Coordinates of C-alpha atoms and ligand atoms in Angstrom, one line a residue:
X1 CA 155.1 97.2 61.9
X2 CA 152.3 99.5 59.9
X3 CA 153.6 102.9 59.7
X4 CA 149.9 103.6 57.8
X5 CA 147.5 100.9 59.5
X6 CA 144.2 101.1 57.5
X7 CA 141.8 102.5 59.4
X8 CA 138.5 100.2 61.1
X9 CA 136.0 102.3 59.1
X10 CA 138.0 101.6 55.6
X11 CA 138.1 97.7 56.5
X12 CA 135.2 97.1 57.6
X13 CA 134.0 98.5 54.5
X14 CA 136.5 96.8 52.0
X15 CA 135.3 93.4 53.7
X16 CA 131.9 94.1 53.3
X17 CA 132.6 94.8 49.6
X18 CA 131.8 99.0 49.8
X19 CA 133.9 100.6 48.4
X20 CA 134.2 101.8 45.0
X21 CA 136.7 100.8 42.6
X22 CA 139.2 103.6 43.2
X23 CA 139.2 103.1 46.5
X24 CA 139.4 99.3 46.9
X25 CA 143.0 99.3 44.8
X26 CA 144.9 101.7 47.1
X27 CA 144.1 98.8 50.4
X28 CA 144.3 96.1 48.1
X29 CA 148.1 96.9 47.2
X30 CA 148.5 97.8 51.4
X31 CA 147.2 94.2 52.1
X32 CA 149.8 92.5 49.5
X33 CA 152.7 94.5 51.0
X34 CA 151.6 94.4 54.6
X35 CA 151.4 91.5 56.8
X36 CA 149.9 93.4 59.8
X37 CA 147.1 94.8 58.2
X38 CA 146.1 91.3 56.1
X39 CA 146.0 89.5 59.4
X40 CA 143.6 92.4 61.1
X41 CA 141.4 91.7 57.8
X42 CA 141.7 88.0 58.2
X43 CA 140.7 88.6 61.8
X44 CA 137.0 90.1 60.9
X45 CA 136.5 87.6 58.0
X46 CA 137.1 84.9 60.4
X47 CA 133.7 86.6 62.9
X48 CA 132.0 85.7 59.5
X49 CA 128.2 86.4 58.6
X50 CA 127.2 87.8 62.4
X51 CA 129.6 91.2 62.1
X52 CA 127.7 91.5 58.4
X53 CA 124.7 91.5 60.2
X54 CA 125.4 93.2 63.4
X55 CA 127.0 96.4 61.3
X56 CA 124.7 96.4 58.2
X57 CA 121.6 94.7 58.6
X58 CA 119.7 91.9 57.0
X59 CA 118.9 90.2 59.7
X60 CA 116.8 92.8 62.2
X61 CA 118.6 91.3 65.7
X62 CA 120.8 88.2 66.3
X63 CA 121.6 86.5 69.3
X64 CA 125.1 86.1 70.2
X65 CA 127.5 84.9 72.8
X66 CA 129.6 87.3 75.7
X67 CA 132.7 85.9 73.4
X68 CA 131.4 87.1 70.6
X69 CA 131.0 90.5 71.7
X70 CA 134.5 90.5 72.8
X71 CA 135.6 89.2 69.4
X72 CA 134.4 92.2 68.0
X73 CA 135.6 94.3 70.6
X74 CA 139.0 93.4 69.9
X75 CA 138.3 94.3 65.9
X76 CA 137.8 98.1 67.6
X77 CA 134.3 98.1 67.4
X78 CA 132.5 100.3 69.3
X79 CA 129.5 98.4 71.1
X80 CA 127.1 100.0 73.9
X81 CA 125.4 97.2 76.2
X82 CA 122.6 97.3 77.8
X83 CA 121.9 94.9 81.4
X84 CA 118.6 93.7 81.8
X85 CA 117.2 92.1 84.8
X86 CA 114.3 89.2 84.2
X87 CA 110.9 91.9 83.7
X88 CA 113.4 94.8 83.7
X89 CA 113.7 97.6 80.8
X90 CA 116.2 99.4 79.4
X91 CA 115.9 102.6 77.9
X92 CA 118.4 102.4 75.0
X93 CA 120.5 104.7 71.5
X94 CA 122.9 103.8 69.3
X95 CA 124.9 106.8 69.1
X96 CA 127.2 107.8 65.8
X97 CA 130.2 106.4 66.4
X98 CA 129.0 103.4 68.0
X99 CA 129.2 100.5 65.9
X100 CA 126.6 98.3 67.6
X101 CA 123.9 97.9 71.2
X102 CA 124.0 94.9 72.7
X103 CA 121.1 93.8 75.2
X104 CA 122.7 91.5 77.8
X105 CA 119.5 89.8 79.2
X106 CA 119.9 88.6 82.7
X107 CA 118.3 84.8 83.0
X108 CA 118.8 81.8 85.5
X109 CA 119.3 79.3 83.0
X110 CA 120.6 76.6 85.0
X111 CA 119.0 73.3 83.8
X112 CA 117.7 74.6 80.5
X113 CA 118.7 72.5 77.7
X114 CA 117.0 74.9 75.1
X115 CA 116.4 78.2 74.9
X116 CA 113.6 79.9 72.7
X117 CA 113.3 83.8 71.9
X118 CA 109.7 85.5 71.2
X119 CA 110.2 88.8 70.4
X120 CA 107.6 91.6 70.0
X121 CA 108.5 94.4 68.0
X122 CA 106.2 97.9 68.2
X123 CA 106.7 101.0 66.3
X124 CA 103.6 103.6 66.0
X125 CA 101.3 100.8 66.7
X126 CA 102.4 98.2 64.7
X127 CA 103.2 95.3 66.1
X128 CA 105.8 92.4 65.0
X129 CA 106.0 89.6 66.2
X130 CA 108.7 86.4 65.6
X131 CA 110.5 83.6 67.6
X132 CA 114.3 82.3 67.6
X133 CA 114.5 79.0 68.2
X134 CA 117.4 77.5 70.0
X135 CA 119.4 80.7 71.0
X136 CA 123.1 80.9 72.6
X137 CA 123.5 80.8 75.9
X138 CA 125.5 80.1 78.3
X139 CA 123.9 78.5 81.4
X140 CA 126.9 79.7 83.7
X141 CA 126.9 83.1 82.4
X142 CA 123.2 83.3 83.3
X143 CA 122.7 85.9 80.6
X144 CA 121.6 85.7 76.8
X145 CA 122.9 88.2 74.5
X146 CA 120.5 90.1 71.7
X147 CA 122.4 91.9 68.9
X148 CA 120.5 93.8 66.7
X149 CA 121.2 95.3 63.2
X150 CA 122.6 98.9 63.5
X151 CA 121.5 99.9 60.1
X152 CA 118.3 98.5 60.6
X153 CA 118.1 100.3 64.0
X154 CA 119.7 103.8 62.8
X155 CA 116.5 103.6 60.1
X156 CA 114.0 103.2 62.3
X157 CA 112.0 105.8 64.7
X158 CA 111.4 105.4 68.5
X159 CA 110.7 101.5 69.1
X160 CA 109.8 99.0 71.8
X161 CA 111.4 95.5 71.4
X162 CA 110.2 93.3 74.2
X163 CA 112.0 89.8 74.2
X164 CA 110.6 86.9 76.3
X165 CA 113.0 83.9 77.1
X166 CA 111.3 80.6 77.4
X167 CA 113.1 77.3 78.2
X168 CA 111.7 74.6 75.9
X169 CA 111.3 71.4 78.0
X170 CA 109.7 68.1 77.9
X171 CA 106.2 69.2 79.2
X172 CA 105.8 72.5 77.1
X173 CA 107.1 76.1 77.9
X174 CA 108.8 78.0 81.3
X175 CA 108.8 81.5 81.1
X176 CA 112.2 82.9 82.0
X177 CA 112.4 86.1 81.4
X178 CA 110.9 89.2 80.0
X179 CA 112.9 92.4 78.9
X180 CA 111.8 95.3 77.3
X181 CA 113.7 97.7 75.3
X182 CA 112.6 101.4 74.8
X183 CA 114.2 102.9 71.7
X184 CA 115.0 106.5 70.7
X185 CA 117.2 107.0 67.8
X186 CA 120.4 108.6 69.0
Ligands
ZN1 ZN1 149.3 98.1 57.2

């Protein structure tokens, strides 16, 4: 057992390579000596690229599975979801101390083979707009999961993100969905 586990913040931040160089030895020399704590490490390495995204940005929103979400649950993560019926909105924060908002998208996907994402981003005025190709889902579930960057949120003012879900089949595009999130910085 750990009598001194380190603590989510400090790992987090020594995976993601932020710490300077007198504070990376003192973890370093914990990892060598203790089992426990290398493994929880090993653990959040293993969620890969998507935790590098969800926590510090790069890419502005990802879409993820339920498991997923649990994975990083179980890292201690602090994650606020939001349920969104098909033309619902949520009206959505990330607050400090929360680690990341996930959007949990309510869909009938039963029968949809592929899944595509256009998303519509507006902030005073200015509209973005993109599409995700191919997203996650999980027909069962009946719900598609949007995760997007917490440092790229926590920068940004008061935002609408509308997502529509369209299944891609052979004789062109179903609407499935539309969701609309309201954003005000927490
Ligand atoms: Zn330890």
């Amino acid at each position: 057992m750990c009598k001194e586990p380190i603590g989510l913040e400090a790992l987090l931040a020594y995976w993601l390579g932020e710490l300077a160089g007198g504070e990376e030895a003192p973890i370093e020399e914990h990892f060598f000596a203790c089992a426990r704590c290398s493994a929880r490490l090993e653990e959040l390495a293993a969620l890969g690229a998507a935790v590098r995204a969800a926590l510090r940005g790069g890419r502005v929103a990802a879409m993820i599975s339920a498991p997923f979400v649990e994975a990083l649950r179980r890292q201690g993560l602090r994650i606020r979801e939001y349920r969104v019926p098909p033309g619902g909105r949520a009206d959505c924060t990330l607050l400090a101390g929360e680690h990341a908002v996930v959007g949990r998208m309510q869909a009938p996907l039963a029968g949809v083979k592929r899944l595509d994402a256009l998303k519509r981003l507006e902030v005073a005025g200015k509209v973005t707009e993109s599409r995700v190709e191919d997203v996650p889902f999980d027909p069962a579930a009946g719900e598609v999961l949007i995760l997007p960057s917490a440092a790229w949120l926590r920068g940004m003012p008061s935002n609408t993100m509308r997502v529509r879900l369209v299944a891609v089949e052979e004789n062109g595009e179903r609407l499935v969905g539309e969701y609309t999130f309201v954003h005000t910085p927490g």
